[in-house]
Amino acid sequence: MEKIKLEKPVESSEYFLAKKRFLEELGFLSAKHDEGNSQFTGRRTWGEKIAKIKAGEKLSRTEATALQVAIEIAHRSGLSGAEYDAFIKEFFVEPRRRRDDDD
């Protein structure tokens, strides 16, 4: 029986460093933001967002600050176009496609 080789894309070291930087930056934001806003209830904390990401869940793209941090880190890390797309898709839910009247 012949074994089937699965092609798995190899992620660059820049990609892994970008992921690490993103989580570190969110941790920094968590320490700053959550401490200052602990009196407000019903608001999602940065700590909760980080826990969600570490559990393999994705954030909504409406999390503007987190998305902006991810975009900046991806650009500074020098990720290729495909790596950039994969990086954003790894942490954020794909935007819904709008239905046109013609659809």
PDB file of C-alpha atoms in Angstrom:
ATOM      1  CA  MET A   1       0.000   0.000   0.000  1.00  0.00           C
ATOM      2  CA  GLU A   2       1.386   3.380  -1.006  1.00  0.00           C
ATOM      3  CA  LYS A   3       1.483   6.123   1.589  1.00  0.00           C
ATOM      4  CA  ILE A   4      -0.043   9.405   0.573  1.00  0.00           C
ATOM      5  CA  LYS A   5       2.105  12.394   1.416  1.00  0.00           C
ATOM      6  CA  LEU A   6       0.162  15.372   2.623  1.00  0.00           C
ATOM      7  CA  GLU A   7       1.489  18.708   1.533  1.00  0.00           C
ATOM      8  CA  LYS A   8       1.624  20.993   4.521  1.00  0.00           C
ATOM      9  CA  PRO A   9       2.632  24.584   3.926  1.00  0.00           C
ATOM     10  CA  VAL A  10       5.753  25.534   5.815  1.00  0.00           C
ATOM     11  CA  GLU A  11       5.342  28.770   7.696  1.00  0.00           C
ATOM     12  CA  SER A  12       8.349  31.042   7.852  1.00  0.00           C
ATOM     13  CA  SER A  13      10.088  32.046  11.044  1.00  0.00           C
ATOM     14  CA  GLU A  14       8.755  35.570  10.438  1.00  0.00           C
ATOM     15  CA  TYR A  15       5.233  34.148  10.596  1.00  0.00           C
ATOM     16  CA  PHE A  16       5.841  32.455  13.956  1.00  0.00           C
ATOM     17  CA  LEU A  17       7.531  35.582  15.333  1.00  0.00           C
ATOM     18  CA  ALA A  18       4.572  37.687  14.184  1.00  0.00           C
ATOM     19  CA  LYS A  19       2.178  35.344  16.017  1.00  0.00           C
ATOM     20  CA  LYS A  20       4.289  35.605  19.163  1.00  0.00           C
ATOM     21  CA  ARG A  21       4.473  39.423  18.911  1.00  0.00           C
ATOM     22  CA  PHE A  22       0.716  39.666  18.385  1.00  0.00           C
ATOM     23  CA  LEU A  23      -0.053  37.695  21.549  1.00  0.00           C
ATOM     24  CA  GLU A  24       2.559  39.677  23.496  1.00  0.00           C
ATOM     25  CA  GLU A  25       1.076  42.975  22.311  1.00  0.00           C
ATOM     26  CA  LEU A  26      -2.419  41.847  23.273  1.00  0.00           C
ATOM     27  CA  GLY A  27      -1.026  40.914  26.684  1.00  0.00           C
ATOM     28  CA  PHE A  28       0.412  44.418  27.046  1.00  0.00           C
ATOM     29  CA  LEU A  29      -2.928  45.946  26.035  1.00  0.00           C
ATOM     30  CA  SER A  30      -4.656  43.653  28.508  1.00  0.00           C
ATOM     31  CA  ALA A  31      -2.530  44.843  31.406  1.00  0.00           C
ATOM     32  CA  LYS A  32      -3.057  48.509  30.508  1.00  0.00           C
ATOM     33  CA  HIS A  33      -6.722  48.467  29.507  1.00  0.00           C
ATOM     34  CA  ASP A  34      -8.294  45.921  31.842  1.00  0.00           C
ATOM     35  CA  GLU A  35      -6.712  47.480  34.917  1.00  0.00           C
ATOM     36  CA  GLY A  36      -8.035  50.940  34.057  1.00  0.00           C
ATOM     37  CA  ASN A  37     -11.514  49.771  33.104  1.00  0.00           C
ATOM     38  CA  SER A  38     -12.163  47.145  35.752  1.00  0.00           C
ATOM     39  CA  GLN A  39     -15.042  49.189  37.194  1.00  0.00           C
ATOM     40  CA  PHE A  40     -17.093  48.803  34.003  1.00  0.00           C
ATOM     41  CA  THR A  41     -19.089  45.596  33.908  1.00  0.00           C
ATOM     42  CA  GLY A  42     -20.461  43.858  30.857  1.00  0.00           C
ATOM     43  CA  ARG A  43     -17.492  44.837  28.712  1.00  0.00           C
ATOM     44  CA  ARG A  44     -15.272  42.193  27.227  1.00  0.00           C
ATOM     45  CA  THR A  45     -11.762  42.418  28.618  1.00  0.00           C
ATOM     46  CA  TRP A  46      -8.536  42.005  26.692  1.00  0.00           C
ATOM     47  CA  GLY A  47      -7.763  39.050  28.932  1.00  0.00           C
ATOM     48  CA  GLU A  48     -10.934  37.370  27.666  1.00  0.00           C
ATOM     49  CA  LYS A  49      -9.931  38.087  24.072  1.00  0.00           C
ATOM     50  CA  ILE A  50      -6.500  36.559  24.618  1.00  0.00           C
ATOM     51  CA  ALA A  51      -8.022  33.481  26.271  1.00  0.00           C
ATOM     52  CA  LYS A  52     -10.362  33.115  23.297  1.00  0.00           C
ATOM     53  CA  ILE A  53      -7.454  33.230  20.822  1.00  0.00           C
ATOM     54  CA  LYS A  54      -5.361  30.781  22.860  1.00  0.00           C
ATOM     55  CA  ALA A  55      -8.349  28.401  22.925  1.00  0.00           C
ATOM     56  CA  GLY A  56      -8.276  28.395  19.117  1.00  0.00           C
ATOM     57  CA  GLU A  57     -11.262  30.672  18.645  1.00  0.00           C
ATOM     58  CA  LYS A  58     -11.264  33.705  16.410  1.00  0.00           C
ATOM     59  CA  LEU A  59     -12.098  37.305  17.159  1.00  0.00           C
ATOM     60  CA  SER A  60     -14.627  39.329  15.242  1.00  0.00           C
ATOM     61  CA  ARG A  61     -13.207  41.827  12.794  1.00  0.00           C
ATOM     62  CA  THR A  62     -15.197  44.443  14.692  1.00  0.00           C
ATOM     63  CA  GLU A  63     -12.493  44.203  17.376  1.00  0.00           C
ATOM     64  CA  ALA A  64     -10.870  47.194  15.675  1.00  0.00           C
ATOM     65  CA  THR A  65      -7.921  47.658  18.035  1.00  0.00           C
ATOM     66  CA  ALA A  66      -6.939  43.989  17.936  1.00  0.00           C
ATOM     67  CA  LEU A  67      -7.279  43.927  14.141  1.00  0.00           C
ATOM     68  CA  GLN A  68      -5.148  47.071  13.801  1.00  0.00           C
ATOM     69  CA  VAL A  69      -2.457  45.569  16.052  1.00  0.00           C
ATOM     70  CA  ALA A  70      -2.452  42.384  13.946  1.00  0.00           C
ATOM     71  CA  ILE A  71      -2.180  44.339  10.681  1.00  0.00           C
ATOM     72  CA  GLU A  72       0.701  46.473  11.980  1.00  0.00           C
ATOM     73  CA  ILE A  73       2.600  43.443  13.279  1.00  0.00           C
ATOM     74  CA  ALA A  74       2.073  41.541  10.019  1.00  0.00           C
ATOM     75  CA  HIS A  75       3.430  44.487   8.007  1.00  0.00           C
ATOM     76  CA  ARG A  76       6.402  45.090  10.322  1.00  0.00           C
ATOM     77  CA  SER A  77       7.263  41.383  10.230  1.00  0.00           C
ATOM     78  CA  GLY A  78       7.643  41.429   6.464  1.00  0.00           C
ATOM     79  CA  LEU A  79       5.162  38.633   5.816  1.00  0.00           C
ATOM     80  CA  SER A  80       4.481  37.698   2.218  1.00  0.00           C
ATOM     81  CA  GLY A  81       1.010  38.328   0.817  1.00  0.00           C
ATOM     82  CA  ALA A  82      -0.098  34.737   1.426  1.00  0.00           C
ATOM     83  CA  GLU A  83       1.380  34.722   4.934  1.00  0.00           C
ATOM     84  CA  TYR A  84      -0.301  38.053   5.699  1.00  0.00           C
ATOM     85  CA  ASP A  85      -3.688  36.675   4.628  1.00  0.00           C
ATOM     86  CA  ALA A  86      -3.167  33.464   6.627  1.00  0.00           C
ATOM     87  CA  PHE A  87      -2.062  35.471   9.674  1.00  0.00           C
ATOM     88  CA  ILE A  88      -5.197  37.636   9.689  1.00  0.00           C
ATOM     89  CA  LYS A  89      -7.452  34.628   8.974  1.00  0.00           C
ATOM     90  CA  GLU A  90      -5.860  32.696  11.844  1.00  0.00           C
ATOM     91  CA  PHE A  91      -7.018  35.217  14.436  1.00  0.00           C
ATOM     92  CA  PHE A  92     -10.121  36.849  12.942  1.00  0.00           C
ATOM     93  CA  VAL A  93     -13.438  35.616  11.561  1.00  0.00           C
ATOM     94  CA  GLU A  94     -13.890  36.152   7.837  1.00  0.00           C
ATOM     95  CA  PRO A  95     -16.210  39.065   7.074  1.00  0.00           C
ATOM     96  CA  ARG A  96     -19.629  38.081   5.838  1.00  0.00           C
ATOM     97  CA  ARG A  97     -20.318  38.664   2.211  1.00  0.00           C
ATOM     98  CA  ARG A  98     -23.104  41.122   1.586  1.00  0.00           C
ATOM     99  CA  ARG A  99     -26.037  39.827  -0.336  1.00  0.00           C
ATOM    100  CA  ASP A 100     -26.826  41.885  -3.360  1.00  0.00           C
ATOM    101  CA  ASP A 101     -30.355  42.151  -4.656  1.00  0.00           C
ATOM    102  CA  ASP A 102     -29.163  40.226  -7.721  1.00  0.00           C
ATOM    103  CA  ASP A 103     -28.045  37.185  -5.656  1.00  0.00           C
TER     104      ASP A 103
END
